[in-house]
Coordinates of C-alpha atoms in Angstrom, one line a residue:
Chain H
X76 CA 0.0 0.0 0.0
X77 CA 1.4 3.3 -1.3
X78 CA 1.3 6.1 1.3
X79 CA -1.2 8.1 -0.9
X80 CA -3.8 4.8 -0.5
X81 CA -3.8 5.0 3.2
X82 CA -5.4 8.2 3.3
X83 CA -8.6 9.9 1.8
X84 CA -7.3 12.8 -1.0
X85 CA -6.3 15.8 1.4
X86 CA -6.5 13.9 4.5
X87 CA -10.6 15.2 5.1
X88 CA -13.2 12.8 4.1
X89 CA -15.4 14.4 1.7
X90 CA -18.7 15.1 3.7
X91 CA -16.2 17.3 5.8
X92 CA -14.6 19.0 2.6
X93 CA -18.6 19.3 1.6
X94 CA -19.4 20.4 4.5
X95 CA -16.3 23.1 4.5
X96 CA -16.8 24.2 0.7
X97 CA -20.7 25.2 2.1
X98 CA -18.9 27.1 4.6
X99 CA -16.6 29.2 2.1
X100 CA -19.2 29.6 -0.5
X101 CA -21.5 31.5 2.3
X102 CA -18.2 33.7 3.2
X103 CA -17.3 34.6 -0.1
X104 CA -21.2 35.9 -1.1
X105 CA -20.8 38.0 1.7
X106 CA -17.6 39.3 2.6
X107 CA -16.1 39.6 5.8
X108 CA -18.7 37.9 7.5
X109 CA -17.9 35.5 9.9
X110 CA -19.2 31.8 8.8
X111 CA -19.3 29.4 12.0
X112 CA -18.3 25.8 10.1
X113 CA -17.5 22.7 12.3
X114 CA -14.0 22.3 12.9
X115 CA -12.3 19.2 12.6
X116 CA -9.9 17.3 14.9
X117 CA -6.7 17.8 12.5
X118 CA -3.5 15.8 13.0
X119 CA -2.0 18.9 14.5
X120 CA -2.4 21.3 17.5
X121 CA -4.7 24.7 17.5
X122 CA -2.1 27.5 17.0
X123 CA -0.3 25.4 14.3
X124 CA -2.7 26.1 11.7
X125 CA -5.8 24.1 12.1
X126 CA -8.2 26.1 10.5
X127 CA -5.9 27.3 7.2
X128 CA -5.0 23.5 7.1
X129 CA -9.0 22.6 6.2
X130 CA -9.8 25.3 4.6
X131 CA -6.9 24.5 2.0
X132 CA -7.8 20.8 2.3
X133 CA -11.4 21.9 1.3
X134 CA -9.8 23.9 -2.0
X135 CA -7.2 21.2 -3.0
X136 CA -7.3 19.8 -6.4
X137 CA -4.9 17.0 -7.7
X138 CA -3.6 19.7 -10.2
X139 CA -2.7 22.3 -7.4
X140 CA 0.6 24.0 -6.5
X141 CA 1.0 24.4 -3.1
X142 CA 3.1 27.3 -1.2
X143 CA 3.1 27.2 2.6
X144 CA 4.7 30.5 4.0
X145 CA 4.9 31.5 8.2
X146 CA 6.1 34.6 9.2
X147 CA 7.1 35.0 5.0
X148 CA 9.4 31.9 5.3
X149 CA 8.8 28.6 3.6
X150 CA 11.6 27.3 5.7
X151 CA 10.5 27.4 9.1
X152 CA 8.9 24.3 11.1
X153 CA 5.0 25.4 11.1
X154 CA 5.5 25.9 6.9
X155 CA 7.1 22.6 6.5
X156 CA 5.3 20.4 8.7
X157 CA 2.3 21.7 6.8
X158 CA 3.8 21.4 3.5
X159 CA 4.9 17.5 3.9
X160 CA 1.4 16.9 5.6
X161 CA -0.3 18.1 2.2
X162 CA 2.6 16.3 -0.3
X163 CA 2.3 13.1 1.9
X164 CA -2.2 13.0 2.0
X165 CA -2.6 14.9 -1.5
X166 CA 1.2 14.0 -3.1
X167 CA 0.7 17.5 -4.7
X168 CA 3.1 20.0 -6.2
X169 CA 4.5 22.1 -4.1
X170 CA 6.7 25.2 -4.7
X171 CA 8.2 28.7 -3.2
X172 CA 7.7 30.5 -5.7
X173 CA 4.8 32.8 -5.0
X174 CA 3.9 33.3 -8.8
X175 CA 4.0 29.3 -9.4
X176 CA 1.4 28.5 -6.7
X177 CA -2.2 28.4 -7.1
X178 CA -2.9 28.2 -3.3
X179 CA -0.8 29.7 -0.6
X180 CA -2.0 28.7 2.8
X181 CA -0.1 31.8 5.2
X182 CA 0.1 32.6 8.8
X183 CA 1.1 36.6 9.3
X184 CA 2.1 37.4 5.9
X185 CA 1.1 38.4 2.3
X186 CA 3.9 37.4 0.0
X187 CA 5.8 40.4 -1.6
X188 CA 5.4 39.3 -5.2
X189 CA 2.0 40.8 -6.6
X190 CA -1.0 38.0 -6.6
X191 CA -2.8 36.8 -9.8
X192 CA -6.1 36.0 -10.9
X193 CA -6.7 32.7 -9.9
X194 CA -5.0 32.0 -6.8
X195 CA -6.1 31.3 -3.4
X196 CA -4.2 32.7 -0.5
X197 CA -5.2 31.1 3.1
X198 CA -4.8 32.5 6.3
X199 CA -4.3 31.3 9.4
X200 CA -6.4 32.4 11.7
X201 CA -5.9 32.4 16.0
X202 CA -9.0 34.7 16.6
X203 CA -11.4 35.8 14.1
X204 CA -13.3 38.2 16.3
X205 CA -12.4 42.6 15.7
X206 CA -14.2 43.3 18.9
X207 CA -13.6 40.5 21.1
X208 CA -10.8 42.4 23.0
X209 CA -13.0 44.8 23.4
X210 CA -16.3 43.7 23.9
X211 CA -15.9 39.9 25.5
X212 CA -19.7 38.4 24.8
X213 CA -19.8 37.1 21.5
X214 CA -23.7 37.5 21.8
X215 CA -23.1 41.0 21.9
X216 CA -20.3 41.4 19.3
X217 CA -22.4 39.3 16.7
X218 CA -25.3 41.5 17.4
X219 CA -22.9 44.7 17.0
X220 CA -21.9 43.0 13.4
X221 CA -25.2 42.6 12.1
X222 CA -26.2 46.1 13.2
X223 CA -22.6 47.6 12.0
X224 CA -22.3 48.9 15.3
X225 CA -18.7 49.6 15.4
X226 CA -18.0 52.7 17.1
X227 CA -15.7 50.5 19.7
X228 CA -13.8 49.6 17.1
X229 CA -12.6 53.6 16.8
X230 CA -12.8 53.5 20.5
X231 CA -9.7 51.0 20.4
X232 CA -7.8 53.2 17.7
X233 CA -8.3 56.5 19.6
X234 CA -6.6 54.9 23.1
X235 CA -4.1 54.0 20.9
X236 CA -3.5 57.9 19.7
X237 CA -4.4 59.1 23.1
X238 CA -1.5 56.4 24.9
X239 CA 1.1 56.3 22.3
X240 CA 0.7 59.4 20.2
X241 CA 0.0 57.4 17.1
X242 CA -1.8 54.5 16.0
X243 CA 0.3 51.7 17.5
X244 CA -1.9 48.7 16.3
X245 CA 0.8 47.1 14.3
X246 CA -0.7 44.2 13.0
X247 CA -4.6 42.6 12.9
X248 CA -5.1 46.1 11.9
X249 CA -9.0 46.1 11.7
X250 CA -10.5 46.7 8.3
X251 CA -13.8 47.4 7.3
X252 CA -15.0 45.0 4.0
X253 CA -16.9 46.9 1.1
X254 CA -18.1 49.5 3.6
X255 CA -20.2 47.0 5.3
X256 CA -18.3 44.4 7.6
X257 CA -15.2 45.3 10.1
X258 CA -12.7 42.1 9.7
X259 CA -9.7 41.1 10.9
X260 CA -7.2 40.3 8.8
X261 CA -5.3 37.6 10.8
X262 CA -2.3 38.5 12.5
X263 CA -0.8 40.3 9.0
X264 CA 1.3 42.9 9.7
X265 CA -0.8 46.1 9.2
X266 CA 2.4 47.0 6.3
X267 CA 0.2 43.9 4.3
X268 CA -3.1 45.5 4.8
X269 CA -3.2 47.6 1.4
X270 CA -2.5 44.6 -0.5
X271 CA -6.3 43.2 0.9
X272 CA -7.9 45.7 -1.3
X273 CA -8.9 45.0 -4.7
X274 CA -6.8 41.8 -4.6
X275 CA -7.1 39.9 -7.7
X276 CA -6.5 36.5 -5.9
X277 CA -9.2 35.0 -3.5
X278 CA -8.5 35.3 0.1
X279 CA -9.9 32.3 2.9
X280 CA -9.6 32.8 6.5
X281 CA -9.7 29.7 8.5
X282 CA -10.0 29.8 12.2
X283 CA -10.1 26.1 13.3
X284 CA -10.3 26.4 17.2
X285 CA -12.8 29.4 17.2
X286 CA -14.8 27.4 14.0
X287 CA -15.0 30.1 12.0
X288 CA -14.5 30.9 7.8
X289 CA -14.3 34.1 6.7
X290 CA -13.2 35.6 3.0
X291 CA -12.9 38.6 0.5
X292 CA -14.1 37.7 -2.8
X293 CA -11.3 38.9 -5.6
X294 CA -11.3 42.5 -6.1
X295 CA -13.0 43.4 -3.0
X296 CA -12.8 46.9 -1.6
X297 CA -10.9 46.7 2.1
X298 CA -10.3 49.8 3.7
X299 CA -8.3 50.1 6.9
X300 CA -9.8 51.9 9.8
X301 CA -8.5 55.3 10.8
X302 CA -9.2 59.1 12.0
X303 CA -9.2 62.0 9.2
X304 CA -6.0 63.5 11.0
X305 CA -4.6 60.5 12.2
X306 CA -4.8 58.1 8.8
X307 CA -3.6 54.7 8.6
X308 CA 0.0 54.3 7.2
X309 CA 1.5 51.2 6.5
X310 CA 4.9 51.1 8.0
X311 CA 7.5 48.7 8.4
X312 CA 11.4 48.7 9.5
X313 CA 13.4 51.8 8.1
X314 CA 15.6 49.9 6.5
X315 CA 16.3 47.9 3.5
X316 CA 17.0 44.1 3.4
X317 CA 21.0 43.3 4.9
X318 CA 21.3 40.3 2.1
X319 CA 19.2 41.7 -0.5
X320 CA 19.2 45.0 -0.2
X321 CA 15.3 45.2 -0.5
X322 CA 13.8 48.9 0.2
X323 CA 10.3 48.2 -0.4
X324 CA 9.8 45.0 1.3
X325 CA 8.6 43.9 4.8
X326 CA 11.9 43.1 7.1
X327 CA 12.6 40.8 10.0
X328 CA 14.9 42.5 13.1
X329 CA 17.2 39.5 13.5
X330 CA 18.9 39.7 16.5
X331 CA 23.0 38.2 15.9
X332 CA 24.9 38.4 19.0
X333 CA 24.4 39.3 22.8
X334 CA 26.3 42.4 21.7
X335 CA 23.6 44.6 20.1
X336 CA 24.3 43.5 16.9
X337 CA 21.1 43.1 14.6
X338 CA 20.5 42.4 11.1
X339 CA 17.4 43.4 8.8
X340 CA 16.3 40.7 6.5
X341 CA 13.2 40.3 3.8
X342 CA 10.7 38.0 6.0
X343 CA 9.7 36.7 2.4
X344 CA 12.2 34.4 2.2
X345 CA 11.2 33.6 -1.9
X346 CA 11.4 37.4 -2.5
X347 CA 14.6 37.7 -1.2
X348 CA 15.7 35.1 -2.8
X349 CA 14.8 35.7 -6.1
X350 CA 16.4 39.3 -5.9
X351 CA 19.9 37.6 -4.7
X352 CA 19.5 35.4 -8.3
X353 CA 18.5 38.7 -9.6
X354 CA 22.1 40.1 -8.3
X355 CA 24.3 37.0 -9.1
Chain Z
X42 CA -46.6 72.0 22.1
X43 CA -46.7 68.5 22.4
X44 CA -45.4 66.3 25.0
X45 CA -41.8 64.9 24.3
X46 CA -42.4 60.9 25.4
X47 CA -46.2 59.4 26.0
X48 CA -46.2 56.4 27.9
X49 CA -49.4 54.6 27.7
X50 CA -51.0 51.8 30.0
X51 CA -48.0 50.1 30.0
X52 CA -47.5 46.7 31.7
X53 CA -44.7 44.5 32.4
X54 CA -45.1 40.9 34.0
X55 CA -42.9 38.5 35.1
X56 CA -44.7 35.6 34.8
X57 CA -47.6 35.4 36.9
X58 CA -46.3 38.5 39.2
X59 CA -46.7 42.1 38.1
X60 CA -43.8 44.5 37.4
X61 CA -45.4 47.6 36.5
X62 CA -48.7 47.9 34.9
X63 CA -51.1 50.6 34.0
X64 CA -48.6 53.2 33.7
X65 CA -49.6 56.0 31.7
X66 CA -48.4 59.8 31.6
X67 CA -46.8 62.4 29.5
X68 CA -43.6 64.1 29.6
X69 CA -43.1 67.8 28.3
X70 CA -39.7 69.2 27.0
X71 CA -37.7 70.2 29.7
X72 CA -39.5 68.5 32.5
X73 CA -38.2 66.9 34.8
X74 CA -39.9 63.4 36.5
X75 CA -39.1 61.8 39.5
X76 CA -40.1 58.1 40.1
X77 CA -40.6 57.4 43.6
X78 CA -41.1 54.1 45.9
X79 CA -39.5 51.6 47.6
X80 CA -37.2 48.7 46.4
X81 CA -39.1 46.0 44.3
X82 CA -42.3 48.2 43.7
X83 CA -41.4 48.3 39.9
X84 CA -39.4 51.3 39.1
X85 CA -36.3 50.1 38.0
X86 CA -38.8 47.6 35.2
X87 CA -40.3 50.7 34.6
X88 CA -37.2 52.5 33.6
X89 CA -36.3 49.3 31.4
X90 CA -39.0 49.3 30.0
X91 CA -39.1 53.0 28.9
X92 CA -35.7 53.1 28.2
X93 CA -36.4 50.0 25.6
X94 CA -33.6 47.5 28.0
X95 CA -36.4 45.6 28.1
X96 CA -39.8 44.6 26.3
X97 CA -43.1 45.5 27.5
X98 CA -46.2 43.1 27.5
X99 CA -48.4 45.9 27.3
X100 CA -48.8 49.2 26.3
X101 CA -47.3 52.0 23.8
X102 CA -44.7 54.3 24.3
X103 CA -43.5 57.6 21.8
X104 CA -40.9 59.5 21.8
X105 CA -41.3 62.9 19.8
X106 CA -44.3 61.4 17.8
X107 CA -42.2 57.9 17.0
X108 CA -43.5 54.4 18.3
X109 CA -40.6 53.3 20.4
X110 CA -42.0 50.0 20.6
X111 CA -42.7 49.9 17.0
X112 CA -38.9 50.9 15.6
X113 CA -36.3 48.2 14.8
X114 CA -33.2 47.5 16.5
X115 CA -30.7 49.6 14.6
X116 CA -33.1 52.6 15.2
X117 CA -33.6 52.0 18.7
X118 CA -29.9 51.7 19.4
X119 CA -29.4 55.1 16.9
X120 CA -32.4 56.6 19.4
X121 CA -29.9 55.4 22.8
X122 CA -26.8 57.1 21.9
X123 CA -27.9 59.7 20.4
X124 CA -31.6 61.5 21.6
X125 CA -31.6 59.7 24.2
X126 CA -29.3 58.7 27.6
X127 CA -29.4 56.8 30.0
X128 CA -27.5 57.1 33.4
X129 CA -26.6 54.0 35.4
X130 CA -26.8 53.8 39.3
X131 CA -23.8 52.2 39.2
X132 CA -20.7 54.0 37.0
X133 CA -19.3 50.6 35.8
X134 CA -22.0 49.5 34.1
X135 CA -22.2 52.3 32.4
X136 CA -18.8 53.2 31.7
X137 CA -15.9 51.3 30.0
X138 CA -14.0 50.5 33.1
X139 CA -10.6 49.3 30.2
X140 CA -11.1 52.6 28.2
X141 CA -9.4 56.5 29.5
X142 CA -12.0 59.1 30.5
X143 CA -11.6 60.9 26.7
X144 CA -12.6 57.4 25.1
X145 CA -15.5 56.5 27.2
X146 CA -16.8 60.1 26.7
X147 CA -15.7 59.7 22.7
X148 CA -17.4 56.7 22.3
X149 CA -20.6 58.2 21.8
X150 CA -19.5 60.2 19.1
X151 CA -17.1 57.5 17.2
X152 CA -20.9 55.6 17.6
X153 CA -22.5 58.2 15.2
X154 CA -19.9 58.6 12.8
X155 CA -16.9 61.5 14.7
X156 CA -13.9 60.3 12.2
X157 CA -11.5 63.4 13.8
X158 CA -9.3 62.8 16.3
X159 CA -8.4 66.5 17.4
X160 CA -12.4 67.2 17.3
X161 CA -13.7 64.4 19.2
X162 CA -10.8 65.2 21.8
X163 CA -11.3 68.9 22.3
X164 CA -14.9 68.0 22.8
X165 CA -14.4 65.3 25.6
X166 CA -12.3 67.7 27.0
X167 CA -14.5 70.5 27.3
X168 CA -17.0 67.7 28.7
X169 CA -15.0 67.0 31.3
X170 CA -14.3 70.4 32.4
X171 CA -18.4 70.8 32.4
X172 CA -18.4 68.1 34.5
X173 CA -15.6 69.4 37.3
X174 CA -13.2 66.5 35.9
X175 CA -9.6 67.9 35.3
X176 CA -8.5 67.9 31.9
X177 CA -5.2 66.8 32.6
X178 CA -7.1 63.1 34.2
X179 CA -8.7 62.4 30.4
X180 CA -5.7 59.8 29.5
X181 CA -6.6 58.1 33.0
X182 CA -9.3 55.0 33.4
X183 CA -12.2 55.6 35.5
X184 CA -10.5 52.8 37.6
X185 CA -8.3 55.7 38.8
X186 CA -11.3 57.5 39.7
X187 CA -13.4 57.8 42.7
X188 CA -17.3 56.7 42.9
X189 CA -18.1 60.7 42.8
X190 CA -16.1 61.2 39.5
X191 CA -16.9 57.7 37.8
X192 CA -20.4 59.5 38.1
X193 CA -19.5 62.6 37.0
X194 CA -18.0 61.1 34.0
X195 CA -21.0 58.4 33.1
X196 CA -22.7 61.3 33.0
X197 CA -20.7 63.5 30.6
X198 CA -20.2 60.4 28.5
X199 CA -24.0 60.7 27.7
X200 CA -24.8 63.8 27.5
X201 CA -21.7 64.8 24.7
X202 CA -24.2 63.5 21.7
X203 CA -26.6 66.5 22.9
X204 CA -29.3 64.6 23.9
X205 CA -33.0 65.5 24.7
X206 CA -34.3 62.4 27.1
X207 CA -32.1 61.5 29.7
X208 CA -33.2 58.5 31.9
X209 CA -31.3 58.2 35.5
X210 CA -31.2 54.7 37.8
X211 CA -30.6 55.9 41.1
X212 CA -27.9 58.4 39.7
X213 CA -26.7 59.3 43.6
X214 CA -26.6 55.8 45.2
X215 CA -23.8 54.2 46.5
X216 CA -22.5 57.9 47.4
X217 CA -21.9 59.6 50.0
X218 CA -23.8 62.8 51.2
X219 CA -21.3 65.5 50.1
X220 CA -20.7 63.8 46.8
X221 CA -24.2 63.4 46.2
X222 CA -24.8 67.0 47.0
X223 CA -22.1 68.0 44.5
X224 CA -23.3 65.9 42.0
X225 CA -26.9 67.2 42.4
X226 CA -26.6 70.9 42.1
X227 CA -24.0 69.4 38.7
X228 CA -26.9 67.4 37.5
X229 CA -29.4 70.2 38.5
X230 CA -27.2 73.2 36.4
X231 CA -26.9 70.7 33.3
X232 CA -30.6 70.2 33.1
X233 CA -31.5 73.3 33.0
X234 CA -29.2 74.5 31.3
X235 CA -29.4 72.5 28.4
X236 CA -33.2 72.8 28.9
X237 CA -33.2 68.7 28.9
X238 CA -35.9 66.0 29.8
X239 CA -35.5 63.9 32.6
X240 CA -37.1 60.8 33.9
X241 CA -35.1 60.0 37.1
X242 CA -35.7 56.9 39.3
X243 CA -34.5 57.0 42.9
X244 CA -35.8 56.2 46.4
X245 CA -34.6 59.3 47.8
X246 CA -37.0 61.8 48.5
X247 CA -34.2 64.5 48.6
X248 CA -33.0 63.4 45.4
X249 CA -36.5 64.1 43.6
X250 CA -37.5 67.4 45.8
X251 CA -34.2 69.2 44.3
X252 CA -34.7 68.1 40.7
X253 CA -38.4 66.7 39.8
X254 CA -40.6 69.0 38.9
X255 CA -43.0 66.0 38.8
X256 CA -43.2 63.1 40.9
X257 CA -44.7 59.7 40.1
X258 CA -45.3 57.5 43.7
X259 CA -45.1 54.0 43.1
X260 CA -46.0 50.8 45.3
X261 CA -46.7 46.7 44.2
X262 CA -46.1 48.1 40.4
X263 CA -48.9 50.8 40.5
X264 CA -48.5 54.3 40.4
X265 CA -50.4 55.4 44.0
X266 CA -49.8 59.1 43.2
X267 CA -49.0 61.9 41.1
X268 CA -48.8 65.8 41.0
X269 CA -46.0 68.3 41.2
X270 CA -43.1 67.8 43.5
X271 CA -44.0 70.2 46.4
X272 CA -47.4 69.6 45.8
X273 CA -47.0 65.4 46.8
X274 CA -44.5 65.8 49.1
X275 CA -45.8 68.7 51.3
X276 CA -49.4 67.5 51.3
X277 CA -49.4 63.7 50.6
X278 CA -53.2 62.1 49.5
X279 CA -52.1 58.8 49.4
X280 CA -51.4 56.4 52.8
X281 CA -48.5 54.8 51.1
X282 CA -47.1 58.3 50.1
X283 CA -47.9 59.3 53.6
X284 CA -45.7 56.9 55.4
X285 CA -43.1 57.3 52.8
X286 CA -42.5 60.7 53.3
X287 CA -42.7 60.6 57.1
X288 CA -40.3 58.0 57.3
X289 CA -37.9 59.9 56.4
X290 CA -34.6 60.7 58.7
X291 CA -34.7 64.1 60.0
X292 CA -31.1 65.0 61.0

């Protein structure tokens, strides 16, 4: 018996994927609305993925090209461990090239290199809820979404001005979806938010221990919350990239010795390659 | 002119037991009603009830010519933050005990649509200088405060959206006298100066003879008595209101 025969396509059985693809169709018709789906028990702990790891399962074909990223790196364990998982149960293609895969399954990062039509980034997310910081009943914050009651939301951006002198939300920066829905946008830095809007890729959100789906349609309109004299800005390290000498990208402080010294690096690993090959 | 809010034979059960029932009256712009009566004879369901915390069984109730009963949810919650107000007995249920004095005051604003950071802040500060609050304390959380200014500052967290209606739970308990003083002749100087409506709930006949112009006696969920402030408390018609208003301490 082949290793490929021992488990169902994708590891999910397909009522599950069924039950999943339901899910994502009701979260794409309207977006940014949070879809309760029921998670699964995956072969992995909550934190490491759970709910990106379905929802991908759920969008899997044999003729997919996989990308796993975490933190921007395909090299780190979460990205790997979720990689094999996927070769081993769907023995697809994978690949770190952003423009060669058709779905990217990410946790805290939109990959540098500009998305196409037809792909499907999925995010990893640990809590799906804007408000829940803020307003700890979900009775009450579903009951805020559905009435777009989000004046707390601003509430939590203005102690932000008032204590730090800025906006110092510096990633799940909350957006609000075609003027309708406040989402947040997983744990992306908020330097990724502009790259939400009018995305020609579809975007999944998977949160598998809270049991919720949530997505943006391609070429949705996502606007990132913010005061008239305090607008959002989406800032990252002033720096450029120590290896590839990247100004425009997101970087990673790497700390090198217990002597201060520090490096800046691209945390998209494939971007920074790519512009070393570029170099050479 | 026309009365502001019309309550009409409203009624409230709890099961079998009655909370309030066959309430009716009218409130005029700028008055100022006290609800009298002692604990569990259905003021605080009353006040729920008005305030729309809580549906009635029975009974209409307008607002400025609109069915309150009648309006949807989004409207009724557009109605709470911004017409009307509503002032809890106890400061930490109505303020956001996480959030600095300048946000819980903003909050109402950010609610209806303030997008300016500079604006909404110059106006919660000149809120909390209305309210005797230094404006150097508006970074701080009402946890920092004392019960007095917790008060002080649920109060100028709703009246900032200008409203018209302002409905008060016991707005002095749990203080003591020379706080409650203090924040009487505050609360007495903002109603009258902003010519506002008040429906004010409160066992404490001192509380109502300083700010009601009208007084509503209640016992068992029925209103006993009614008439102007003076009027019921000077010369009291009804034996409940009688012994309520000679039980009270004389220092």
């Amino acid at each position: 018996m082949t290793a490929m025969d021992a488990y169902n396509f994708a590891y999910l059985d397909e009522e599950t994927k069924r039950m999943i693809r339901r899910a994502l169709l009701k979260a794409v018709a309207i977006p940014g609305y949070q879809v309760p789906f029921a998670s699964r028990e995956m072969p992995m702990p909550y934190g490491w993925g759970t709910g990106g790891v379905q929802v991908t399962a759920a969008c899997l074909m044999a003729d997919d090209v996989l990308k796993v990223i975490d933190q921007g790196a395909d090299d780190t364990t979460n990205a790997v461990s979720i990689r094999r998982f996927f070769q081993r149960t769907a023995d697809v293609a994978v690949t770190e090239e952003t423009e060669a895969a058709t779905i990217i399954q990410t946790r805290h990062r939109i990959p540098e290199a500009a998305l196409r039509e037809g792909q499907i980034m999925v995010f990893q997310v640990p809590i799906p809820e804007p408000l829940r910081f803020l307003e700890p009943r979900e009775t009450e914050t579903r009951r805020m979404h559905a009435l777009a009651d989000y004046g707390l939301m601003q509430v939590k951006l203005y102690e932000d001005i008032a204590r730090h002198g800025e906006i110092a939300t510096a990633y799940a920066y909350p957006v609000r979806v075609e003027g309708r829905y406040v989402m947040d946008p997983s744990p992306i830095p908020k330097f990724d938010n502009p790259k939400l809007n009018d995305s020609p890729a579809l975007m999944l959100f998977g949160a598998g221990r809270e049991q919720r789906i949530y997505a943006l349609p391609p070429y949705t309109q996502v606007e990132s919350l913010d005061f008239d004299d305090h607008p959002f800005v989406a800032s990252k390290a002033d720096h450029a990239c120590d290896i590839c000498g990247a100004t425009e990208s997101y970087l990673d402080e790497v700390i090198t010795d217990d002597q201060g010294g520090r490096m800046f690096v691209c945390s998209d690993t494939a971007f920074c390659r790519s512009r070393q090959g570029d170099a050479a | 002119m026309n009365p502001l809010f019309t309550v009409r034979d409203l009624e409230k059960r709890y099961g079998t037991r009655i909370g309030c029932t066959d309430v009716s009256f009218d409130l005029w712009p700028g008055e100022v009603m006290g609800i009298v009566g002692e604990s569990g004879s259905g003021k605080s369901t009353l006040l729920s009830c008005l305030a729309g915390h809580m549906p009635p069984d029975r009974g209409e109730v307008h607002f400025d010519g609109r069915d309150v009963l009648a309006m949807s949810e989004p409207e009724r919650r557009f109605l709470a933050r911004t017409e009307w107000a509503f002032v809890h007995q106890n400061p930490r249920d109505g303020l956001r005990m996480a959030v600095s004095a300048g946000g819980n005051v903003g909050e109402r604003l950010m609610a209806v649509g303030a997008r300016h950071y500079g604006d909404i802040r110059e106006t919660a500060t000149d809120w909390l200088g209305r309210v005797e609050i230094a404006a150097d304390r508006i970074d701080d959380r009402p946890s920092a405060f004392s019960g007095g200014m917790q008060q002080r500052l649920q109060i100028a967290r709703n009246l900032v959206t200008g409203p018209r209606l302002v409905f008060m739970d016991e707005p002095t308990g749990g203080l003591d006298v020379s706080v409650q003083a203090r924040l009487l002749d505050l609360l007495r100087g903002l109603v009258r100066r902003l010519g506002l409506s008040a429906i004010i709930v409160t066992h404490d006949l001192a509380v109502v003879r300083l700010l009601a112009d009208r007084l509503m006696v209640m016992k068992g969920g029925r209103v006993v008595e009614t008439g102007l402030t003076d009027q019921v408390l000077d010369d009291p018609q009804h034996p409940y209101t009688q012994l309520l208003v000679s039980s009270v301490l004389q220092v």
